[in-house]
PDB file of C-alpha atoms and ligand atoms in Angstrom:
ATOM      1  CA  MET H   1     -19.899   4.334  15.876  1.00  0.00           C
ATOM      2  CA  ILE H   2     -16.956   1.890  15.618  1.00  0.00           C
ATOM      3  CA  ASP H   3     -16.802  -0.455  18.386  1.00  0.00           C
ATOM      4  CA  ALA H   4     -12.759  -0.222  19.149  1.00  0.00           C
ATOM      5  CA  GLN H   5     -12.807  -3.746  20.896  1.00  0.00           C
ATOM      6  CA  LYS H   6     -14.600  -5.414  18.084  1.00  0.00           C
ATOM      7  CA  VAL H   7     -12.012  -4.134  15.708  1.00  0.00           C
ATOM      8  CA  LYS H   8      -9.413  -5.411  18.073  1.00  0.00           C
ATOM      9  CA  GLN H   9     -10.560  -8.955  17.963  1.00  0.00           C
ATOM     10  CA  ALA H  10     -10.838  -8.693  13.796  1.00  0.00           C
ATOM     11  CA  PHE H  11      -6.957  -9.207  14.091  1.00  0.00           C
ATOM     12  CA  PRO H  12      -5.859 -12.552  15.739  1.00  0.00           C
ATOM     13  CA  ILE H  13      -2.264 -11.615  16.428  1.00  0.00           C
ATOM     14  CA  LEU H  14      -3.206  -8.980  18.797  1.00  0.00           C
ATOM     15  CA  ASP H  15      -4.460 -11.795  21.166  1.00  0.00           C
ATOM     16  CA  GLN H  16      -1.557 -12.436  22.885  1.00  0.00           C
ATOM     17  CA  LEU H  17       1.503 -11.103  25.423  1.00  0.00           C
ATOM     18  CA  VAL H  18       4.546  -9.491  25.152  1.00  0.00           C
ATOM     19  CA  ASN H  19       6.388  -8.835  28.146  1.00  0.00           C
ATOM     20  CA  ASP H  20       3.392 -10.028  30.061  1.00  0.00           C
ATOM     21  CA  GLU H  21       1.276  -7.106  28.845  1.00  0.00           C
ATOM     22  CA  PRO H  22      -1.413  -7.039  26.077  1.00  0.00           C
ATOM     23  CA  LEU H  23       0.368  -6.608  22.872  1.00  0.00           C
ATOM     24  CA  ILE H  24      -0.730  -3.169  21.332  1.00  0.00           C
ATOM     25  CA  TYR H  25       1.022  -2.795  18.068  1.00  0.00           C
ATOM     26  CA  LEU H  26       1.983   0.949  16.699  1.00  0.00           C
ATOM     27  CA  ASP H  27       4.290  -0.115  13.598  1.00  0.00           C
ATOM     28  CA  ASN H  28       1.761  -0.107  10.621  1.00  0.00           C
ATOM     29  CA  ALA H  29       3.586   1.924   8.524  1.00  0.00           C
ATOM     30  CA  ALA H  30       6.570  -0.433   8.074  1.00  0.00           C
ATOM     31  CA  THR H  31       4.214  -3.604   8.724  1.00  0.00           C
ATOM     32  CA  THR H  32       0.588  -3.828   8.875  1.00  0.00           C
ATOM     33  CA  GLN H  33      -1.250  -6.813  10.594  1.00  0.00           C
ATOM     34  CA  LYS H  34      -3.944  -8.083   9.243  1.00  0.00           C
ATOM     35  CA  PRO H  35      -7.681  -9.324  10.225  1.00  0.00           C
ATOM     36  CA  GLU H  36      -8.660 -12.713   9.748  1.00  0.00           C
ATOM     37  CA  ALA H  37     -10.942 -11.964   7.052  1.00  0.00           C
ATOM     38  CA  VAL H  38      -7.590 -11.045   5.118  1.00  0.00           C
ATOM     39  CA  LEU H  39      -5.389 -14.120   6.467  1.00  0.00           C
ATOM     40  CA  GLN H  40      -8.244 -16.347   5.532  1.00  0.00           C
ATOM     41  CA  ALA H  41      -8.386 -14.872   1.903  1.00  0.00           C
ATOM     42  CA  ILE H  42      -4.329 -15.057   1.601  1.00  0.00           C
ATOM     43  CA  THR H  43      -4.748 -18.515   2.565  1.00  0.00           C
ATOM     44  CA  ASP H  44      -8.025 -19.523  -0.046  1.00  0.00           C
ATOM     45  CA  TYR H  45      -5.918 -17.698  -2.358  1.00  0.00           C
ATOM     46  CA  TYR H  46      -2.625 -19.915  -2.080  1.00  0.00           C
ATOM     47  CA  HIS H  47      -4.784 -23.097  -1.695  1.00  0.00           C
ATOM     48  CA  GLN H  48      -6.845 -22.690  -4.684  1.00  0.00           C
ATOM     49  CA  ASP H  49      -6.052 -19.776  -6.894  1.00  0.00           C
ATOM     50  CA  ASN H  50      -2.022 -19.313  -7.075  1.00  0.00           C
ATOM     51  CA  ALA H  51      -0.804 -18.317 -10.475  1.00  0.00           C
ATOM     52  CA  ASN H  52       0.353 -15.648 -12.725  1.00  0.00           C
ATOM     53  CA  VAL H  53      -1.513 -12.527 -13.067  1.00  0.00           C
ATOM     54  CA  HIS H  54      -2.492 -11.387 -16.736  1.00  0.00           C
ATOM     55  CA  ARG H  55       0.404 -13.439 -17.954  1.00  0.00           C
ATOM     56  CA  GLY H  56      -1.668 -16.850 -18.493  1.00  0.00           C
ATOM     57  CA  VAL H  57      -4.903 -18.299 -20.017  1.00  0.00           C
ATOM     58  CA  HIS H  58      -4.901 -20.956 -17.908  1.00  0.00           C
ATOM     59  CA  THR H  59      -7.713 -21.179 -15.576  1.00  0.00           C
ATOM     60  CA  LEU H  60      -5.663 -20.715 -12.163  1.00  0.00           C
ATOM     61  CA  ALA H  61      -4.309 -17.661 -14.225  1.00  0.00           C
ATOM     62  CA  GLU H  62      -7.828 -16.281 -14.715  1.00  0.00           C
ATOM     63  CA  ARG H  63      -9.059 -16.871 -11.766  1.00  0.00           C
ATOM     64  CA  ALA H  64      -5.929 -15.104  -9.962  1.00  0.00           C
ATOM     65  CA  THR H  65      -6.221 -11.975 -12.420  1.00  0.00           C
ATOM     66  CA  HIS H  66     -10.029 -11.940 -11.904  1.00  0.00           C
ATOM     67  CA  SER H  67      -9.257 -11.612  -8.044  1.00  0.00           C
ATOM     68  CA  TYR H  68      -6.691  -8.802  -8.599  1.00  0.00           C
ATOM     69  CA  GLU H  69      -8.541  -7.054 -10.855  1.00  0.00           C
ATOM     70  CA  GLY H  70     -12.035  -7.619  -8.393  1.00  0.00           C
ATOM     71  CA  ALA H  71      -9.575  -6.213  -5.480  1.00  0.00           C
ATOM     72  CA  ARG H  72      -8.602  -3.558  -7.827  1.00  0.00           C
ATOM     73  CA  GLU H  73     -12.248  -2.395  -8.454  1.00  0.00           C
ATOM     74  CA  LYS H  74     -12.932  -2.493  -4.840  1.00  0.00           C
ATOM     75  CA  VAL H  75     -10.325   0.162  -4.097  1.00  0.00           C
ATOM     76  CA  ARG H  76     -11.899   2.363  -6.637  1.00  0.00           C
ATOM     77  CA  CYS H  77     -15.157   1.864  -5.171  1.00  0.00           C
ATOM     78  CA  PHE H  78     -13.644   2.763  -1.643  1.00  0.00           C
ATOM     79  CA  ILE H  79     -11.313   6.087  -2.987  1.00  0.00           C
ATOM     80  CA  HIS H  80     -14.338   7.010  -5.408  1.00  0.00           C
ATOM     81  CA  ALA H  81     -11.667   7.073  -8.325  1.00  0.00           C
ATOM     82  CA  ASN H  82     -13.156   7.252 -11.804  1.00  0.00           C
ATOM     83  CA  GLU H  83     -11.364   4.277 -13.432  1.00  0.00           C
ATOM     84  CA  THR H  84      -9.718   1.052 -12.165  1.00  0.00           C
ATOM     85  CA  ALA H  85      -6.396   2.499 -14.158  1.00  0.00           C
ATOM     86  CA  GLU H  86      -6.221   5.195 -11.104  1.00  0.00           C
ATOM     87  CA  VAL H  87      -5.558   2.313  -8.954  1.00  0.00           C
ATOM     88  CA  LEU H  88      -1.769   1.120  -8.627  1.00  0.00           C
ATOM     89  CA  PHE H  89      -0.767  -1.397  -6.563  1.00  0.00           C
ATOM     90  CA  THR H  90       2.879  -1.025  -5.113  1.00  0.00           C
ATOM     91  CA  ARG H  91       4.872  -3.411  -2.806  1.00  0.00           C
ATOM     92  CA  GLY H  92       5.298  -0.403  -0.209  1.00  0.00           C
ATOM     93  CA  THR H  93       5.159   3.434   0.477  1.00  0.00           C
ATOM     94  CA  THR H  94       9.277   3.391  -0.584  1.00  0.00           C
ATOM     95  CA  THR H  95       8.065   2.562  -4.275  1.00  0.00           C
ATOM     96  CA  GLY H  96       4.749   4.253  -4.077  1.00  0.00           C
ATOM     97  CA  LEU H  97       6.592   7.667  -3.142  1.00  0.00           C
ATOM     98  CA  ASN H  98       8.888   7.003  -6.016  1.00  0.00           C
ATOM     99  CA  TRP H  99       6.404   6.662  -8.403  1.00  0.00           C
ATOM    100  CA  VAL H 100       4.624   9.929  -7.453  1.00  0.00           C
ATOM    101  CA  SER H 101       8.120  11.549  -7.446  1.00  0.00           C
ATOM    102  CA  ARG H 102       8.989  10.149 -10.821  1.00  0.00           C
ATOM    103  CA  SER H 103       5.652  10.844 -12.590  1.00  0.00           C
ATOM    104  CA  TYR H 104       3.524  13.916 -11.178  1.00  0.00           C
ATOM    105  CA  GLY H 105       7.047  15.494 -10.048  1.00  0.00           C
ATOM    106  CA  ASP H 106       9.443  14.903 -13.117  1.00  0.00           C
ATOM    107  CA  ARG H 107       5.724  16.499 -15.467  1.00  0.00           C
ATOM    108  CA  PHE H 108       5.108  19.178 -12.725  1.00  0.00           C
ATOM    109  CA  VAL H 109       7.652  20.744 -10.738  1.00  0.00           C
ATOM    110  CA  ASN H 110       9.638  22.788 -12.409  1.00  0.00           C
ATOM    111  CA  GLU H 111      12.555  25.968 -11.911  1.00  0.00           C
ATOM    112  CA  GLY H 112      11.388  28.071  -9.407  1.00  0.00           C
ATOM    113  CA  ASP H 113       9.424  25.979  -7.412  1.00  0.00           C
ATOM    114  CA  GLU H 114       9.658  24.677  -3.818  1.00  0.00           C
ATOM    115  CA  ILE H 115       9.254  21.665  -2.483  1.00  0.00           C
ATOM    116  CA  VAL H 116       7.919  21.500   0.823  1.00  0.00           C
ATOM    117  CA  ILE H 117       8.168  18.593   3.114  1.00  0.00           C
ATOM    118  CA  SER H 118       7.433  18.561   7.141  1.00  0.00           C
ATOM    119  CA  TYR H 119      10.486  17.448   9.511  1.00  0.00           C
ATOM    120  CA  MET H 120       8.648  14.211  10.558  1.00  0.00           C
ATOM    121  CA  GLU H 121       8.685  12.687   7.178  1.00  0.00           C
ATOM    122  CA  HIS H 122      10.386   9.055   7.265  1.00  0.00           C
ATOM    123  CA  HIS H 123      13.067   8.570   4.428  1.00  0.00           C
ATOM    124  CA  SER H 124      10.591   7.331   1.978  1.00  0.00           C
ATOM    125  CA  ASN H 125       9.577  11.147   1.870  1.00  0.00           C
ATOM    126  CA  ILE H 126      12.323  12.691   2.087  1.00  0.00           C
ATOM    127  CA  ILE H 127      14.784  10.870  -0.514  1.00  0.00           C
ATOM    128  CA  PRO H 128      12.507  10.731  -3.368  1.00  0.00           C
ATOM    129  CA  TRP H 129      11.797  14.438  -3.148  1.00  0.00           C
ATOM    130  CA  GLN H 130      15.843  15.256  -2.879  1.00  0.00           C
ATOM    131  CA  GLN H 131      16.311  13.459  -6.009  1.00  0.00           C
ATOM    132  CA  LEU H 132      13.392  15.408  -7.701  1.00  0.00           C
ATOM    133  CA  ALA H 133      15.282  18.287  -6.743  1.00  0.00           C
ATOM    134  CA  ALA H 134      18.432  17.576  -7.692  1.00  0.00           C
ATOM    135  CA  ARG H 135      17.182  16.249 -10.816  1.00  0.00           C
ATOM    136  CA  LYS H 136      15.274  20.259 -11.721  1.00  0.00           C
ATOM    137  CA  LYS H 137      18.087  21.812 -10.371  1.00  0.00           C
ATOM    138  CA  LEU H 138      15.915  23.390  -7.278  1.00  0.00           C
ATOM    139  CA  PRO H 139      17.697  24.862  -4.402  1.00  0.00           C
TER     140      PRO H 139
HETATM  141  C1  PLP P   1       6.813   5.848   9.246  1.00  0.00           C
HETATM  142  C2  PLP P   1       7.520   4.637   7.808  1.00  0.00           C
HETATM  143  N1  PLP P   1       6.963   5.148   6.761  1.00  0.00           N
HETATM  144  C3  PLP P   1       6.725   4.471   6.111  1.00  0.00           C
HETATM  145  C4  PLP P   1       7.954   3.906   5.409  1.00  0.00           C
HETATM  146  C5  PLP P   1       8.505   2.806   4.416  1.00  0.00           C
HETATM  147  O1  PLP P   1       7.793   2.267   4.339  1.00  0.00           O
HETATM  148  P1  PLP P   1       7.803   0.526   3.098  1.00  0.00           P
HETATM  149  O2  PLP P   1       8.736  -0.284   3.934  1.00  0.00           O
HETATM  150  O3  PLP P   1       6.495   0.136   2.641  1.00  0.00           O
HETATM  151  O4  PLP P   1       8.203   1.248   1.823  1.00  0.00           O
HETATM  152  C6  PLP P   1       7.979   2.894   6.699  1.00  0.00           C
HETATM  153  C7  PLP P   1       9.379   1.605   6.511  1.00  0.00           C
HETATM  154  O5  PLP P   1       9.375   1.064   7.811  1.00  0.00           O
HETATM  155  C8  PLP P   1       7.733   3.598   7.958  1.00  0.00           C
HETATM  156  O6  PLP P   1       8.007   3.133   9.228  1.00  0.00           O
END
């Protein structure tokens, strides 16, 4: 059983009052708050290893690349992907959905197909599909 209070305590930013009320943050799709372990890992990285990933042969670049690929392997394991090559890091949802519509969509969506999305979608999950429909000349 997940202890919600313990999970909340892992996020230092939630330990404050906003408008005299305990902060409750629900805008995670836009910007997700980070737990202490992540904040510490980011701080450690910038203090010790910050360098170009996959584009250097010096020690810091090798360490940065090792950490980056280590994270990819952890994600692969977590989502039960077969290969690390299946794990792509993007800078956000909009970029990711554009990649999906331009790769999967361009390859597999054809004349006569319909693209169905819900009325609740954010722009990031509407525009890429509208653009795909236009490219494929779907009604
Ligand atoms: C509900 C929701 N979905 C998707 C997005 C797009 O996310 P990103 O900025 O990572 O492209 C946002 C951004 O604000 C959002 O609020």
